[in-house]
mmCIF file of C-alpha atoms in Angstrom:
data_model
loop_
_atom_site.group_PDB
_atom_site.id
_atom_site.type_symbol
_atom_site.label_atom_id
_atom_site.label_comp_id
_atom_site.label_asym_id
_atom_site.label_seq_id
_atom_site.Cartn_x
_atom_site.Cartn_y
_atom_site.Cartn_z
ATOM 1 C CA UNK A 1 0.000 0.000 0.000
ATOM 2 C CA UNK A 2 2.711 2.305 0.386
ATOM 3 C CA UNK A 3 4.421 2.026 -2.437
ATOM 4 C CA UNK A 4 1.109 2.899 -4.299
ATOM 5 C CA UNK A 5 0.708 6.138 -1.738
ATOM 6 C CA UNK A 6 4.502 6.469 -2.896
ATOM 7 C CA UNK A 7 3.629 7.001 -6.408
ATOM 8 C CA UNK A 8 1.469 9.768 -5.860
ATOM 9 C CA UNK A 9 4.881 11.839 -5.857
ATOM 10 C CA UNK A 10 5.398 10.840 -9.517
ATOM 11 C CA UNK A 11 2.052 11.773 -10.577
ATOM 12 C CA UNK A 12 2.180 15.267 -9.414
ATOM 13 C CA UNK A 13 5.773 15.699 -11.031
ATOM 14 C CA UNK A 14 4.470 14.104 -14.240
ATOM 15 C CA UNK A 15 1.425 17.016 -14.123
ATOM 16 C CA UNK A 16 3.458 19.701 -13.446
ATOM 17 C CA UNK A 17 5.367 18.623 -16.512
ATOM 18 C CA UNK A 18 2.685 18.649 -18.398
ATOM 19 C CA UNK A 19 1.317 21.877 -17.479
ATOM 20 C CA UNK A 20 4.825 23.338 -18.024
ATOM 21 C CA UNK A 21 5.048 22.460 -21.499
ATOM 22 C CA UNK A 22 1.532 23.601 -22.531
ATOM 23 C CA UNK A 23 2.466 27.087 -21.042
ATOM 24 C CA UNK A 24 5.449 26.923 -23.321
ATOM 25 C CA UNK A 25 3.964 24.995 -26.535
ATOM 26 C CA UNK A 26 0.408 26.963 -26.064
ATOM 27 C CA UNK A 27 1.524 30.643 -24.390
ATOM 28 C CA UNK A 28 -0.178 32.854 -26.711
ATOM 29 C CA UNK A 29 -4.026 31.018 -25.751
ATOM 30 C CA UNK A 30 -3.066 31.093 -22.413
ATOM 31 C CA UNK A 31 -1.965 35.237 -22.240
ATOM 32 C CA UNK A 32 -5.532 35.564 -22.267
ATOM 33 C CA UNK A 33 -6.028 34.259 -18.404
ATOM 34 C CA UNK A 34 -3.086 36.741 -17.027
ATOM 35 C CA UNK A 35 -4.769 39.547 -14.790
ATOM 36 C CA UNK A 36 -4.584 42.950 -16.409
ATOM 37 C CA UNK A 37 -3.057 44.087 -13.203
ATOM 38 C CA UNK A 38 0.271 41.766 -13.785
ATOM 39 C CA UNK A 39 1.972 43.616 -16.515
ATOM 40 C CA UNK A 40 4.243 41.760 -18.932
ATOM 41 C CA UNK A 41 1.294 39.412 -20.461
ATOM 42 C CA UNK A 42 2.420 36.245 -22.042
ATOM 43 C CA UNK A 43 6.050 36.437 -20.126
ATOM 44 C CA UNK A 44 4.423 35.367 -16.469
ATOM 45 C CA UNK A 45 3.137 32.098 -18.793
ATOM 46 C CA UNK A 46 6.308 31.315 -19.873
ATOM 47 C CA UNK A 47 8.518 32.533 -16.224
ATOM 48 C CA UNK A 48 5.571 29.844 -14.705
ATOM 49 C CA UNK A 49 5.813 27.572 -17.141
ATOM 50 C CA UNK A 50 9.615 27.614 -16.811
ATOM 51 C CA UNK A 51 9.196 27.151 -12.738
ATOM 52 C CA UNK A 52 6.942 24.377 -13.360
ATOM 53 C CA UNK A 53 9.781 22.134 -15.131
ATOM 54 C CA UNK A 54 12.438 23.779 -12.322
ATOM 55 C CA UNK A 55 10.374 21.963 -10.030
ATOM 56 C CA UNK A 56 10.099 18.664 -11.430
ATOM 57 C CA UNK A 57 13.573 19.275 -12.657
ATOM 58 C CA UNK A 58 14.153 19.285 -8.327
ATOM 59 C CA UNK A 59 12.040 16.785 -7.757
ATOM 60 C CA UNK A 60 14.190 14.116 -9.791
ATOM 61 C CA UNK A 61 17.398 15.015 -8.455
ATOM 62 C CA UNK A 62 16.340 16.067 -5.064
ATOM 63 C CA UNK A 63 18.318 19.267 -5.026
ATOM 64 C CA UNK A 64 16.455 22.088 -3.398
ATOM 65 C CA UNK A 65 13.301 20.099 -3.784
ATOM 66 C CA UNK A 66 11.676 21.509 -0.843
ATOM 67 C CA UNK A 67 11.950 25.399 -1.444
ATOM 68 C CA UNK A 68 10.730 24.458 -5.241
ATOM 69 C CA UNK A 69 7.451 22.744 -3.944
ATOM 70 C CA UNK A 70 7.172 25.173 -1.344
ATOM 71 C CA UNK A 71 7.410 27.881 -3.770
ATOM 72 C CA UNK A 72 5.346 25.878 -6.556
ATOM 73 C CA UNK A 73 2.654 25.576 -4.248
ATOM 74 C CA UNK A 74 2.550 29.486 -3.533
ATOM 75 C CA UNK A 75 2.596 29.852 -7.133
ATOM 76 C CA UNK A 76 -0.443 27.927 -7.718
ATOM 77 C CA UNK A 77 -1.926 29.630 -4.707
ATOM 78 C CA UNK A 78 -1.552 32.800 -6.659
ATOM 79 C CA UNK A 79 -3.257 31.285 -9.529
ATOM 80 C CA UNK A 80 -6.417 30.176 -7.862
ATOM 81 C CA UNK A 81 -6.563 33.409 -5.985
ATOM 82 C CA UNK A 82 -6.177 36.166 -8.661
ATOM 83 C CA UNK A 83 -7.666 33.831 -12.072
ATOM 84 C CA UNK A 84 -10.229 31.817 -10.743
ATOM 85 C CA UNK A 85 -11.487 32.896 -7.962
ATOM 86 C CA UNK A 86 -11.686 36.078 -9.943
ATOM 87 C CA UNK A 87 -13.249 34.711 -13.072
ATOM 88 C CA UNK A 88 -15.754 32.997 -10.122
ATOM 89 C CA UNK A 89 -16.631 36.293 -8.618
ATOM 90 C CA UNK A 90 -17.353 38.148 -12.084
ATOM 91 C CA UNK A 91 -19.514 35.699 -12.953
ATOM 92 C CA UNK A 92 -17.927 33.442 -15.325
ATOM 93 C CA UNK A 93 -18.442 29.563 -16.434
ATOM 94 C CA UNK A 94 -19.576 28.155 -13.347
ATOM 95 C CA UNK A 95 -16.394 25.398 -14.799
ATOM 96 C CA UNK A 96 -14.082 28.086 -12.884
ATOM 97 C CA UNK A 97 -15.078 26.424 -9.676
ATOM 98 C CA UNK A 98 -13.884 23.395 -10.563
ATOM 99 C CA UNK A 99 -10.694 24.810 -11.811
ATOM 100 C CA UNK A 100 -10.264 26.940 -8.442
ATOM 101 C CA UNK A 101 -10.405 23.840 -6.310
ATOM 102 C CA UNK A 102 -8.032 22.151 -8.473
ATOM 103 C CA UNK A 103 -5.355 24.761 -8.003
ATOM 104 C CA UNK A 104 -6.146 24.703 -4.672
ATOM 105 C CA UNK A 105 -5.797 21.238 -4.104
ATOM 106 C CA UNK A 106 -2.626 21.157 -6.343
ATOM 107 C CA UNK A 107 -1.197 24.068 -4.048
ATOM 108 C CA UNK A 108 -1.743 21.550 -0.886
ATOM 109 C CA UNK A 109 -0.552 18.855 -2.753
ATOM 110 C CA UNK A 110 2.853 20.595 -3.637
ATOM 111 C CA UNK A 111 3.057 21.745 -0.126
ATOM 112 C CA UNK A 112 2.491 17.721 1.094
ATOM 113 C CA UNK A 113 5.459 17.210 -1.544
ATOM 114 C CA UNK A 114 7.772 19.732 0.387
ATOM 115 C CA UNK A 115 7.046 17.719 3.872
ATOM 116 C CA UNK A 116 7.075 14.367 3.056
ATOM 117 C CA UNK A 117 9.071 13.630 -0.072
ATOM 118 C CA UNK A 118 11.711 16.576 -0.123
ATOM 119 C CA UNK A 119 15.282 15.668 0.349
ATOM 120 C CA UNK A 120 16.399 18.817 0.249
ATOM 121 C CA UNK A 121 15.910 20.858 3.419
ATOM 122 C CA UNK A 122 18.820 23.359 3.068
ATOM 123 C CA UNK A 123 16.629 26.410 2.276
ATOM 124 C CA UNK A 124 13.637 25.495 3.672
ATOM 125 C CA UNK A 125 14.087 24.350 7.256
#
């Protein structure tokens, strides 16, 4: 049983893959969900698509992994908070919901990553 609770590690490094190269391969369709109050546009999809991949890159070697999923987690944070939780309060596809507990869930999940699985604690006591 617990190398099956084990592989949840893999799965969450395996989506955060994933979502890192769709904010690389598909930037320009995802611009459109950056606040207006972040300047810059399409470069926060590509700086969070880049720490996306930083973090699974420090999840495989275990160098710094904790402060990445600490920090990944924060990031996501910041996404349910100011893109769907905003799209939910201006009245948008009642499918932001769903996409504003997922980040939130993903947030605790990277956060679960940073105290259970981390084997780097040299940042983050």
């Amino acid at each position: 049983m617990n190398a099956i609770i084990g592989f949840g590690r893999y799965l969450l490094l395996v989506f955060l893959l994933g979502f890192g190269v769709k904010h690389f391969m598909d930037g320009s369709e995802l611009a459109g969900l950056v606040p207006p109050f972040f300047p810059g546009g399409i470069v926060w999809i590509y700086v969070t698509g880049g720490a996306m991949l930083l973090a699974v890159v420090s999840g495989m070697i275990g160098k710094w992994d904790k402060l990445a999923f600490t920090l990944a987690g924060f990031m996501i944070l910041l996404f349910a908070l100011t893109i769907h939780l905003r799209g939910l309060m201006d009245g948008g596809n009642p499918r932001v919901l769903f996409d504003l507990l997922k980040d939130i869930g993903l947030a605790g999940a990277c956060w679960m990553y940073a105290a259970r699985y981390a084997r780097d604690a040299s940042v983050v006591g």
